[in-house]
Coordinates of C-alpha atoms in Angstrom, one line a residue:
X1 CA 3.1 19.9 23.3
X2 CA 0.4 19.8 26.2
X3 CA -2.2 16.6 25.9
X4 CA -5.4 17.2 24.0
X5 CA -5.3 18.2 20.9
X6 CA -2.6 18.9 17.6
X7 CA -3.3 20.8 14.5
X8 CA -0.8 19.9 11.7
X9 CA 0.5 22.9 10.1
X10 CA -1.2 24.2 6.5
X11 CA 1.3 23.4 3.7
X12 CA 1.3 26.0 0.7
X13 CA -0.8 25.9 -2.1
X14 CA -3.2 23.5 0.3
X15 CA -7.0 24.0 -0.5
X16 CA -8.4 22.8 3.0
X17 CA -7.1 23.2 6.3
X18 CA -5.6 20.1 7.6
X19 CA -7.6 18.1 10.3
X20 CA -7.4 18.8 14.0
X21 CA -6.0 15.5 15.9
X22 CA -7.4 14.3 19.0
X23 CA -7.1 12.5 22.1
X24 CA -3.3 13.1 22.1
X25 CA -0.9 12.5 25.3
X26 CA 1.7 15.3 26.0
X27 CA 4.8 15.3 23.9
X28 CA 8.1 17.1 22.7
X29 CA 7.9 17.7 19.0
X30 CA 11.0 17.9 17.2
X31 CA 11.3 19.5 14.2
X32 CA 14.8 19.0 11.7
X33 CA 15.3 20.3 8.1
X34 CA 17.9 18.0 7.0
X35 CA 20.2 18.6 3.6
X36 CA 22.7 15.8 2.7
X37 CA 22.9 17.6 -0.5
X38 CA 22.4 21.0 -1.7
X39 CA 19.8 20.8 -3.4
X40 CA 18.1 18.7 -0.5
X41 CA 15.8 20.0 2.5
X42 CA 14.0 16.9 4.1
X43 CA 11.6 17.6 6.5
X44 CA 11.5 15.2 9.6
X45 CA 9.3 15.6 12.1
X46 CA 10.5 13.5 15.9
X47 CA 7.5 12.9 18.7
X48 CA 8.3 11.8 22.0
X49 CA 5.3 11.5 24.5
X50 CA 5.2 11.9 27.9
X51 CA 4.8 7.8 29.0
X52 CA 7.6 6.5 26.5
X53 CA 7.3 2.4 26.4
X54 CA 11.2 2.4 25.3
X55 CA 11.0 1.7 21.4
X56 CA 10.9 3.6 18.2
X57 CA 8.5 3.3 15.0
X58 CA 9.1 5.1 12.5
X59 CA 5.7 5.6 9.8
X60 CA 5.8 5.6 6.2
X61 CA 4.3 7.8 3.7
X62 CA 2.0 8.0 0.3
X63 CA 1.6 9.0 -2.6
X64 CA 4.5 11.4 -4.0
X65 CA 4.7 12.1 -0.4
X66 CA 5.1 15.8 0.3
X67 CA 4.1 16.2 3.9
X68 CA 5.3 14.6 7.3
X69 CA 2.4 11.8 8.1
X70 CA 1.2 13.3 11.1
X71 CA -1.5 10.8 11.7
X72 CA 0.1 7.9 11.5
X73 CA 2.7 9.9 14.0
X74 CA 0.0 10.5 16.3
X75 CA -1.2 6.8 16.3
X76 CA 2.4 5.9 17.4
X77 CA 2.8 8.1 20.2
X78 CA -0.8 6.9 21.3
X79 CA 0.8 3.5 21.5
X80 CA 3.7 5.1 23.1
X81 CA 6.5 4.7 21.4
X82 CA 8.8 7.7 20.1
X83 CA 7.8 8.4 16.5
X84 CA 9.0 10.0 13.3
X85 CA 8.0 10.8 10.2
X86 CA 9.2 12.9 6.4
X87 CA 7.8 14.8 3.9
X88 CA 10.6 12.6 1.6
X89 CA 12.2 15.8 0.8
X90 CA 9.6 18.3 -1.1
X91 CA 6.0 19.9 -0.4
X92 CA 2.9 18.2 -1.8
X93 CA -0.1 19.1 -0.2
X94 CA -2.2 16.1 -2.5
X95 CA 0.0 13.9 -2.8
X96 CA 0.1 13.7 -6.8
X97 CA 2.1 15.9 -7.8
X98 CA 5.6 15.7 -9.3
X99 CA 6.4 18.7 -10.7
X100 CA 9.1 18.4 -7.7
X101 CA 11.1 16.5 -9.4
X102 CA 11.7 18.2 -12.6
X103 CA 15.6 19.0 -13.0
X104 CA 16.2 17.9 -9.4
X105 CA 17.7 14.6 -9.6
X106 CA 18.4 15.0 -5.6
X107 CA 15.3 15.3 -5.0
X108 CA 14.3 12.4 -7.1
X109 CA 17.0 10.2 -4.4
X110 CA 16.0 11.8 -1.7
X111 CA 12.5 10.6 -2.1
X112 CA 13.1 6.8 -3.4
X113 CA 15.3 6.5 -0.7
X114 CA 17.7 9.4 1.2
X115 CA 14.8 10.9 3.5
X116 CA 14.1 7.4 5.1
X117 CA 17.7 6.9 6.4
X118 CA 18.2 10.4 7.4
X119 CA 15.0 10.4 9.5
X120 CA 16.1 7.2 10.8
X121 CA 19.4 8.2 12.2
X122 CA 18.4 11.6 13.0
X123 CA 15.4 10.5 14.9
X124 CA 17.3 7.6 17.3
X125 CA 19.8 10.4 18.4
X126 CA 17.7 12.7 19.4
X127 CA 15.5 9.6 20.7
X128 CA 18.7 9.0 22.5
X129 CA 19.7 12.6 23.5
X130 CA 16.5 13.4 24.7
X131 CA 15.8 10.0 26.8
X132 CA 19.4 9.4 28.1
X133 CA 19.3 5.6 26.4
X134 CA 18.5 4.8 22.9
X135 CA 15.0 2.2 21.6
X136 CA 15.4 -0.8 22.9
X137 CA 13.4 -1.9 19.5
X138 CA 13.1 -0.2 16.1
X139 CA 9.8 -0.7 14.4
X140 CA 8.6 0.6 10.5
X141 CA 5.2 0.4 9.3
X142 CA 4.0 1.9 6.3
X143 CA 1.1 1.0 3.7
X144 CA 1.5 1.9 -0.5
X145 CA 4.3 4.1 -1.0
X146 CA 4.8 3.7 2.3
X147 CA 5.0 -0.2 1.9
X148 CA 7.9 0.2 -0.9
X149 CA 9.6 2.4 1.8
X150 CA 9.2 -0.6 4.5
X151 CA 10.6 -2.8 1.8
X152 CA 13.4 -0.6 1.3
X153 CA 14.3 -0.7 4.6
X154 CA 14.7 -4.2 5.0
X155 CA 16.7 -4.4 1.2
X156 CA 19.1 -0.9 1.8
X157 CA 19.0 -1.1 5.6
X158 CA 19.0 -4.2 6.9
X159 CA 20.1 -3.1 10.2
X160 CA 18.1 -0.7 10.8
X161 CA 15.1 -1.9 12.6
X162 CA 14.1 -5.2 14.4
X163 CA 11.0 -5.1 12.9
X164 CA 8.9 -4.2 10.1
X165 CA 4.6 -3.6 8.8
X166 CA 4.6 -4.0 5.2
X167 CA 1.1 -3.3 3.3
X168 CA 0.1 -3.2 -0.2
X169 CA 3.4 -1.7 -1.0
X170 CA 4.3 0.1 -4.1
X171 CA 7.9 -1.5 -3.9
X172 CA 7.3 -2.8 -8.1
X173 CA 7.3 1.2 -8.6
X174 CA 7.4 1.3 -12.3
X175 CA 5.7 -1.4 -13.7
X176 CA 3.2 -0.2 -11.3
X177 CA 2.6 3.0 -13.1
X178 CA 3.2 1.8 -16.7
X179 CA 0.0 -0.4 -15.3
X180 CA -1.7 2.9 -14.5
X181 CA -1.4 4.0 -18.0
X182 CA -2.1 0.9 -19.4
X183 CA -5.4 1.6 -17.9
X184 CA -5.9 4.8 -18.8
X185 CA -5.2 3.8 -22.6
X186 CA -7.6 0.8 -21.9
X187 CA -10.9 3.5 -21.2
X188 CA -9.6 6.3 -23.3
X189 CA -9.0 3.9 -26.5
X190 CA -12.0 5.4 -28.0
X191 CA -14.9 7.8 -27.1
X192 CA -16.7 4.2 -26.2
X193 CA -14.6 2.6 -24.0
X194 CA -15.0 4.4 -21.2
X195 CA -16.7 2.7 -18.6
X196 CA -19.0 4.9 -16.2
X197 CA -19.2 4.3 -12.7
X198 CA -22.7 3.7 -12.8
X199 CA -22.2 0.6 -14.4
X200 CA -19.8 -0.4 -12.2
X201 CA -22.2 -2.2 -9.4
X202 CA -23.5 -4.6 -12.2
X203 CA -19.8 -5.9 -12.7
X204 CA -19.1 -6.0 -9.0
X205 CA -22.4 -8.3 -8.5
X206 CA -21.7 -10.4 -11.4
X207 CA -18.4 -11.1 -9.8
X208 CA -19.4 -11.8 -6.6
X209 CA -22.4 -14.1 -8.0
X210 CA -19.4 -16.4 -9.1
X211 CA -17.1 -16.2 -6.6
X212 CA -18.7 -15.2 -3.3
X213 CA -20.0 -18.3 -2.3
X214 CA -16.4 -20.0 -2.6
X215 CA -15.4 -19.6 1.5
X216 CA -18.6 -21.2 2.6
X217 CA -20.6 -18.0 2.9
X218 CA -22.2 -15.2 0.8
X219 CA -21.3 -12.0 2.4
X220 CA -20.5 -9.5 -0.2
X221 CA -17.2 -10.5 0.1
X222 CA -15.0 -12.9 -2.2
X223 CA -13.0 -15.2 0.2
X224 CA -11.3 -17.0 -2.2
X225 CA -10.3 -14.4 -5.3
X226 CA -7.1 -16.4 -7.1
X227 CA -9.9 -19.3 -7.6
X228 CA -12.6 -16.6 -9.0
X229 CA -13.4 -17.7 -12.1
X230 CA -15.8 -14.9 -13.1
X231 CA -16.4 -14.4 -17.0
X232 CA -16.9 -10.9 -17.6
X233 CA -18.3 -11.2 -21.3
X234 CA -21.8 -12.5 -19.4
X235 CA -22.3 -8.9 -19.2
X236 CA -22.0 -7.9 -22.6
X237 CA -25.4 -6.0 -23.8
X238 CA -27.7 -8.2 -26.3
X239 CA -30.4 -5.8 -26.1
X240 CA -29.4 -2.2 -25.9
X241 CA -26.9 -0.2 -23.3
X242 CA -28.2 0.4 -20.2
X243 CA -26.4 0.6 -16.5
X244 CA -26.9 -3.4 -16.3
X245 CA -24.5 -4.4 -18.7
X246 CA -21.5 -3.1 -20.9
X247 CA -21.0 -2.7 -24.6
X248 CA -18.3 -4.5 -27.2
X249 CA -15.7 -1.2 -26.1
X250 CA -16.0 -1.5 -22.6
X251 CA -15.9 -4.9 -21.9
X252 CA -12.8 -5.1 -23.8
X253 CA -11.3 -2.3 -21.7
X254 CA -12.8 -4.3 -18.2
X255 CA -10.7 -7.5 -19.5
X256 CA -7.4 -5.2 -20.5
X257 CA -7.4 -4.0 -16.5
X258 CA -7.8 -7.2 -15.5
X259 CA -5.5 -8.8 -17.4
X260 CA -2.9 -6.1 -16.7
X261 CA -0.2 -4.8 -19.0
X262 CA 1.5 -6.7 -21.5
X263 CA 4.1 -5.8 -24.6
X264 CA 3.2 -6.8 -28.2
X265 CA 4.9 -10.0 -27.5
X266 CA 2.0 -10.8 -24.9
X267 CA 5.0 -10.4 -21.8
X268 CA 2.9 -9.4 -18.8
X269 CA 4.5 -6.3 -17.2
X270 CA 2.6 -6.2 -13.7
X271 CA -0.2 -8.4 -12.4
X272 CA -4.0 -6.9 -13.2
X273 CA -6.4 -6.4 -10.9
X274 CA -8.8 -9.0 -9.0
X275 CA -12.4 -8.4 -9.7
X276 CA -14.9 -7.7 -7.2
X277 CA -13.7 -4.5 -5.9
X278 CA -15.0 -2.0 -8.8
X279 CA -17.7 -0.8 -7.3
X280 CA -16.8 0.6 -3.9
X281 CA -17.0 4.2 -2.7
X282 CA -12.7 4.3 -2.5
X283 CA -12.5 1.6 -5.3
X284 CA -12.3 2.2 -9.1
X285 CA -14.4 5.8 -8.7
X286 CA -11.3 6.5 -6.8
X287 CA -8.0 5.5 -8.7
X288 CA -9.6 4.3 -12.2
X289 CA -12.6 5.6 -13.9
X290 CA -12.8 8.7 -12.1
X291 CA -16.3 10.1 -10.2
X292 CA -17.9 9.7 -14.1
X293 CA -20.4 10.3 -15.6
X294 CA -18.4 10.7 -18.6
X295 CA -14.3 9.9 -19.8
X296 CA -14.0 13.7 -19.3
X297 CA -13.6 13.4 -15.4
X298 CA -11.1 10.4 -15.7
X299 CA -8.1 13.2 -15.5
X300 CA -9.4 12.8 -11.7
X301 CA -8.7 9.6 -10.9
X302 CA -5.9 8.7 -9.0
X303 CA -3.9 6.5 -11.5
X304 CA -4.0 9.5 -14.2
X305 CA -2.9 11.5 -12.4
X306 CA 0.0 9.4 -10.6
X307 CA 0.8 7.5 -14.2
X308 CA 0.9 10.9 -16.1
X309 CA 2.9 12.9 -13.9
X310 CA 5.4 10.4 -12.9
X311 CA 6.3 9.6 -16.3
X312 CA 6.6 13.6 -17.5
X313 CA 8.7 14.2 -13.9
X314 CA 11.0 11.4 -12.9
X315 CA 11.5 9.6 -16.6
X316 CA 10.8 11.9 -19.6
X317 CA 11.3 15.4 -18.0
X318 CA 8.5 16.8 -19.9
X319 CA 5.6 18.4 -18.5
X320 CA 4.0 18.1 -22.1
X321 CA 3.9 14.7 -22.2
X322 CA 1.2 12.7 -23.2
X323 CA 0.4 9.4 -21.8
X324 CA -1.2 8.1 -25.1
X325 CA 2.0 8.0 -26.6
X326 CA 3.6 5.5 -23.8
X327 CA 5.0 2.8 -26.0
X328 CA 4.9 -0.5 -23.8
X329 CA 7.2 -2.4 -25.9
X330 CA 10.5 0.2 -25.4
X331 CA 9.0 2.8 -22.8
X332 CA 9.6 0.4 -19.6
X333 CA 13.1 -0.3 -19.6
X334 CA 13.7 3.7 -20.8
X335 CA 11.8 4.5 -17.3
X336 CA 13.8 1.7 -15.2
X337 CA 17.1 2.9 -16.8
X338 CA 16.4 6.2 -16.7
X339 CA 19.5 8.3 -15.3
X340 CA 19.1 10.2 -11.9
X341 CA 22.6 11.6 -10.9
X342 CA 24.4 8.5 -12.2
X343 CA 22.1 5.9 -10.8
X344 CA 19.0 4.2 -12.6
X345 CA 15.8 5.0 -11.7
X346 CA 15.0 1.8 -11.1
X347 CA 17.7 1.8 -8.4
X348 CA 16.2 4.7 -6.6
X349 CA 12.5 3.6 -6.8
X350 CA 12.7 -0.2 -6.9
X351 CA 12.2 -2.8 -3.3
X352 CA 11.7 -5.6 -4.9
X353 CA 15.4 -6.8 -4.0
X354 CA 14.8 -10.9 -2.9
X355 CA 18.0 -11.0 -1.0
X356 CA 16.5 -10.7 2.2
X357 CA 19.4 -12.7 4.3
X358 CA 21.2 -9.7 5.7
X359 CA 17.6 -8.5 7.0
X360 CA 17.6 -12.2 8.2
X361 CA 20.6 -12.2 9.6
X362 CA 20.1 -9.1 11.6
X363 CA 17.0 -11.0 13.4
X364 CA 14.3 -9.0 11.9
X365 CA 11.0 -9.9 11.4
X366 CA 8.5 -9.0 8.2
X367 CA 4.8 -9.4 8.2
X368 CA 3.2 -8.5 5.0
X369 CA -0.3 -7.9 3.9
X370 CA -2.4 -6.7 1.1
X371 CA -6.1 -6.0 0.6
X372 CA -7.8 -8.3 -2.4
X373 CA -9.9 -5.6 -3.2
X374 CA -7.1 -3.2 -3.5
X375 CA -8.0 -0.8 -6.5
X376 CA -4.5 1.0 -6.7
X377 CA -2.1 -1.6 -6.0
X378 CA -2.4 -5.3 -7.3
X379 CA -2.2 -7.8 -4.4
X380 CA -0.5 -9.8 -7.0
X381 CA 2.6 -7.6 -6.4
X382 CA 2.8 -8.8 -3.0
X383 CA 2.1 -12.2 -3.9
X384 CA 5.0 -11.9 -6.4
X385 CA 7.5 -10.2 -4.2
X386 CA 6.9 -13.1 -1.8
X387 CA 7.3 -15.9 -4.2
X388 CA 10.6 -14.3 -5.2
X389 CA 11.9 -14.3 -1.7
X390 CA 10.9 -18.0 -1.1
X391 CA 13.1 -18.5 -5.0
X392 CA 15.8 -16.5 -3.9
X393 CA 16.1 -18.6 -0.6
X394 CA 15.5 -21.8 -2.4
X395 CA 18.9 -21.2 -4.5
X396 CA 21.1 -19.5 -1.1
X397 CA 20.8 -22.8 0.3
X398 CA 18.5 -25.6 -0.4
X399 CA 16.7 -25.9 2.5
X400 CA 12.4 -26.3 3.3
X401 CA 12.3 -22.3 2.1
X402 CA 9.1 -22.2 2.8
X403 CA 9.8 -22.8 6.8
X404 CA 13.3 -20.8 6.7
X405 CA 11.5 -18.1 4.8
X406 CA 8.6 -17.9 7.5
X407 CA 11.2 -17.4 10.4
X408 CA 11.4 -14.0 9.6
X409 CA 9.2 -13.2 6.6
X410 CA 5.3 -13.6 6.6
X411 CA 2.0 -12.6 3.9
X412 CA -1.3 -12.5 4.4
X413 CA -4.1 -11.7 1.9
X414 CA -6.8 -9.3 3.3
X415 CA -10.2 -10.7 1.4
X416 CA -12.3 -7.7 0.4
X417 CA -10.0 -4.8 2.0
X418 CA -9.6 -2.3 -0.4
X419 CA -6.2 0.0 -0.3
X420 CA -4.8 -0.1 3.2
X421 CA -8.3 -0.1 4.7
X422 CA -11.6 -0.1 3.9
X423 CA -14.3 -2.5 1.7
X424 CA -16.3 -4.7 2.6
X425 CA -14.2 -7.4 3.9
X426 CA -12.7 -7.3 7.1
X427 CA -10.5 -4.6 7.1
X428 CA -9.6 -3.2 10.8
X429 CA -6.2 -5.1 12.1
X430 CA -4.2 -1.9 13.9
X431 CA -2.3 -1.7 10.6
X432 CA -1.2 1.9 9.5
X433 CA -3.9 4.9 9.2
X434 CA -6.0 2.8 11.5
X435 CA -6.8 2.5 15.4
X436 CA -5.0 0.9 17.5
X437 CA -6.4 -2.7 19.0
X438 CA -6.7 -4.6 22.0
X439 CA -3.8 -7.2 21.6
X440 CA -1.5 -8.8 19.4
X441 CA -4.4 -11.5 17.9
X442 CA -6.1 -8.6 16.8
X443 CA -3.4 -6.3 16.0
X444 CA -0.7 -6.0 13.5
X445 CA 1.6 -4.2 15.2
X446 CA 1.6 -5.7 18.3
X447 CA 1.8 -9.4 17.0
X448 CA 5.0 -8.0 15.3
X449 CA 6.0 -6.5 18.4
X450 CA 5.2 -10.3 20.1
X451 CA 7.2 -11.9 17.2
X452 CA 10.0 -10.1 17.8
X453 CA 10.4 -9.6 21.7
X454 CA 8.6 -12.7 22.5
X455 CA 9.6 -14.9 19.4
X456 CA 5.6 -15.3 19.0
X457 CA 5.5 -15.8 15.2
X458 CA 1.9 -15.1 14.2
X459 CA -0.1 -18.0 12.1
X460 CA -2.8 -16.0 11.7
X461 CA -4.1 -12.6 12.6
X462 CA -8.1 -11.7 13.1
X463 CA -9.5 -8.8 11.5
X464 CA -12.8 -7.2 12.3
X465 CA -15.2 -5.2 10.2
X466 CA -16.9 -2.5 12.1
X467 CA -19.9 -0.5 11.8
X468 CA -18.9 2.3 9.1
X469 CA -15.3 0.8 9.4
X470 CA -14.7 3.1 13.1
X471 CA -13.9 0.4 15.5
X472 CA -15.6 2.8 18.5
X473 CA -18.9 0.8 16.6
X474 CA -20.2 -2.4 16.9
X475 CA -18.4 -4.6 14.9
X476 CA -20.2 -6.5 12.3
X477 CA -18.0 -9.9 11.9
X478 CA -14.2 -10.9 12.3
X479 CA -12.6 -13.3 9.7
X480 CA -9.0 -14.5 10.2
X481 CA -6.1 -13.3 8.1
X482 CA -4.1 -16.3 7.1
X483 CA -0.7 -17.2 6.3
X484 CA -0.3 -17.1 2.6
X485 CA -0.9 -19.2 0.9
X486 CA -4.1 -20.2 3.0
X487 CA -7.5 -18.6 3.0
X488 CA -10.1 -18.5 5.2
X489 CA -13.2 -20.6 4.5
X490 CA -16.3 -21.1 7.4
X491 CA -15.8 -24.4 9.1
X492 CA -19.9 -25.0 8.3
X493 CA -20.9 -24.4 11.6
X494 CA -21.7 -21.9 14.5
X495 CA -22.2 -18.1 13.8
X496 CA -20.2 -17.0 10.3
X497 CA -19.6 -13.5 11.5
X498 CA -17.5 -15.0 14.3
X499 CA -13.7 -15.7 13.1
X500 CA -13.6 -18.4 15.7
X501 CA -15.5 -20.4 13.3
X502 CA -13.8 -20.1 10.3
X503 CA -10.5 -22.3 9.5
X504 CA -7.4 -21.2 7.4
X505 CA -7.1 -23.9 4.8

């Protein structure tokens, strides 16, 4: 392919033409349909540029997948390395859909985990065919789905690459969706509990009335959001609804998504989410409430849409199912033992394997992160998935697991980054479906690419929020990411939209 410019191709059934990519260097694109089964056809797409630095990275995907992630393909080869990238095995132009998987159990595998392994070893030899020499490093990175995917490498495929970008990962798959119905049930319990986006900006301000201040600085963002201790029934009307406050029905729906979902015995199912990050353009409008006014438009937000049809595709195999009916007490462990050509679904789906040590043992290196203000996956997840690494390790062998565990494996919280970019926080660090930056204090990629060539293991990483988050901008101010479980807090003095004066405490 000649420098300049690529336009992906138009998948069927897409209702806009897919967006022209720029600023491209010349490259050989490689195009393989592979099926290890018969009833599989995974599309895998191989770049090679012109200037090749030598190493591989391979990009996860999101959502149900669908399509090869050409942008994040195109970021790679800007960086130079040799990319690739599947549709998981089916055509989705949104993303949502999983009618896919109805009576295709392959399918089903080939997307939880079969595509990533074929596109790995078919990518390195052609890598290999086409260059004379194979990567002298193997990189992943991949955000949501594409963060379980990154997790899954490291758990099924230990030896598959050196290194590895996790961020807000989907890797707790199904309690993840049962959450997304739990929600769902929370503002559809009755024609009053829905709460409409308009009201949202009251309970983001109330929030950050509590909490902002908590880092040192007010700045829209909450620093320090596991020691928020915002109390949501201050907003409960006392003299008539209006936009500023919410009634009996919604409030108790606002503290049900926080809380996250529980059985009848009060067991909590998956972490709820942080407040603070309702009221943003790609927040709860987004995955939650829907665009509002009214509960009719909530079939268009994103965890309705996900919750529903993953449960009527991959567990029940009913296209008429209704998620009112979910039943949180039984309807779990029927999704995570759900049969998909002899395996449980939880098999196929799940990364949230602790047992790290052959991924250890291999040399690789993690780094981890997760937006605060993420309105699609909890950053509790993360911080969960973490914590059961540091157990695991604390059993293998009794060592300081904390120190052991940060040889290889490292979090850090993103304060006010909503999912995999955007918010108000600082939110541009090179991570996937981002720019690339200047250097590996500034970049994620790069200081995992310094960790693992260089043995540079990063303590913290600064993160920069630009002028309508496009780093050709002016940026507006840099805040360090820090090394869970540290946060950032201003040291008191100098300029607070410099990261040089804040601390990681």
């Amino acid at each position: 392919m000649p420098a300049g410019t690529f336009t992906p191709p138009t998948l069927p059934g897409a209702t806009t033409p897919p967006t022209p990519i720029p600023n491209l260097p010349a490259f050989c694109r490689v195009q393989i349909t592979s099926s290890p089964t018969s009833d599989s056809s995974i599309g895998i797409e191989v770049w090679m540029p012109e200037n090749w630095n030598g190493k591989y990275l391979q990009s996860g995907n999101g959502g149900f997948a669908g399509t090869v992630p050409y942008t994040s393909l195109a970021t790679a080869i800007q960086r130079g390395y040799a990319a690739a990238g599947t549709d998981d095995g089916h055509a989705d132009p949104v993303g949502t859909d999983a009618s896919w998987a109805l009576g295709h159990p392959q399918k089903i595998i080939d997307y939880g985990y079969r595509a990533l392994k074929e596109t790995t070893d078919k990518a390195k030899s052609v890598i290999e065919a086409f260059a004379g020499n194979a990567p002298q490093f193997s990189y992943f990175a991949g955000c949501s789905d594409g963060g379980r995917e990154a997790l899954m490498e490291s758990q099924r495929y230990p030896n598959d690459f050196d290194g590895i970008v996790v961020g807000d990962p989907a890797n707790n798959t199904i309690p993840l969706l049962t959450q997304f119905i739990w929600d769902m049930q929370a503002l559809l319990a009755s024609d009053a509990s829905y709460i409409p986006p308009a009201k949202l900006p009251a309970i983001t301000n109330a929030a950050l009335a509590a909490c902002d201040a908590a880092d040192g600085v007010e700045d829209g963002v909450i620093g320090k959001p596991r020691q928020c201790h915002f109390n949501p029934s201050e907003l409960l009307c006392t003299a008539g609804d209006n936009d500023s406050c919410l009634t009996e029905p919604q409030l108790a729906a606002l503290l049900k998504i926080y809380h996250g979902p529980h059985n009848s015995e009060g067991q909590l199912i998956n972490p709820g989410f942080l407040p603070g990050a309702e009221a943003y353009a790609g927040g709860w409008p987004v995955w939650i409430t829907g665009p509002g006014p009214n509960a009719d438009t909530i079939v268009q937000a994103a965890q309705y849409q996900f919750g529903l049809n993953f449960f009527r595709y991959f567990v029940f195999n009913d296209p008429n199912w209704d998620l009112q009916s979910f039943n949180f007490d039984t309807d779990v462990d029927k999704a995570l033992a759900a049969p998909i050509a002899g395996q449980p679904l939880a098999d196929v789906m799940q990364s949230v394997d602790p047992d790290l040590s052959a991924f250890r043992a291999h040399g690789g290196k993690l780094i981890q992160y997760h937006g605060t203000t993420d309105a699609a996956i909890p950053p509790g997840d993360s911080v969960e998935y973490y914590r059961s690494v540091l157990s695991f390790f604390r059993i293998y062998n009794r060592k300081n697991t904390v120190d052991e565990v940060g040889d290889f494996y490292r979090l850090f919280l993103v304060p006010g980054m909503q999912h995999c970019a955007g918010g108000p926080g600082a939110n541009s660090f090179g991570q996937p479906f981002t720019a690339p930056l200047a250097d590996s204090a500034h970049d994620v990629i790069k200081a995992l690419e310094a960790w693992v060539e260089q043995g540079k293991a990063p303590d913290q990483i600064t993160a920069t929020k630009y002028t309508n988050d496009d780093p050709k901008q002016p940026a507006l101010f840099s805040r360090p990411l820090c090394l869970y479980p540290a946060l950032a807090r201003w040291n008191g003095t100098g300029d607070a939209s410099d990261a040089a004066n804040w601390s990681c405490r």
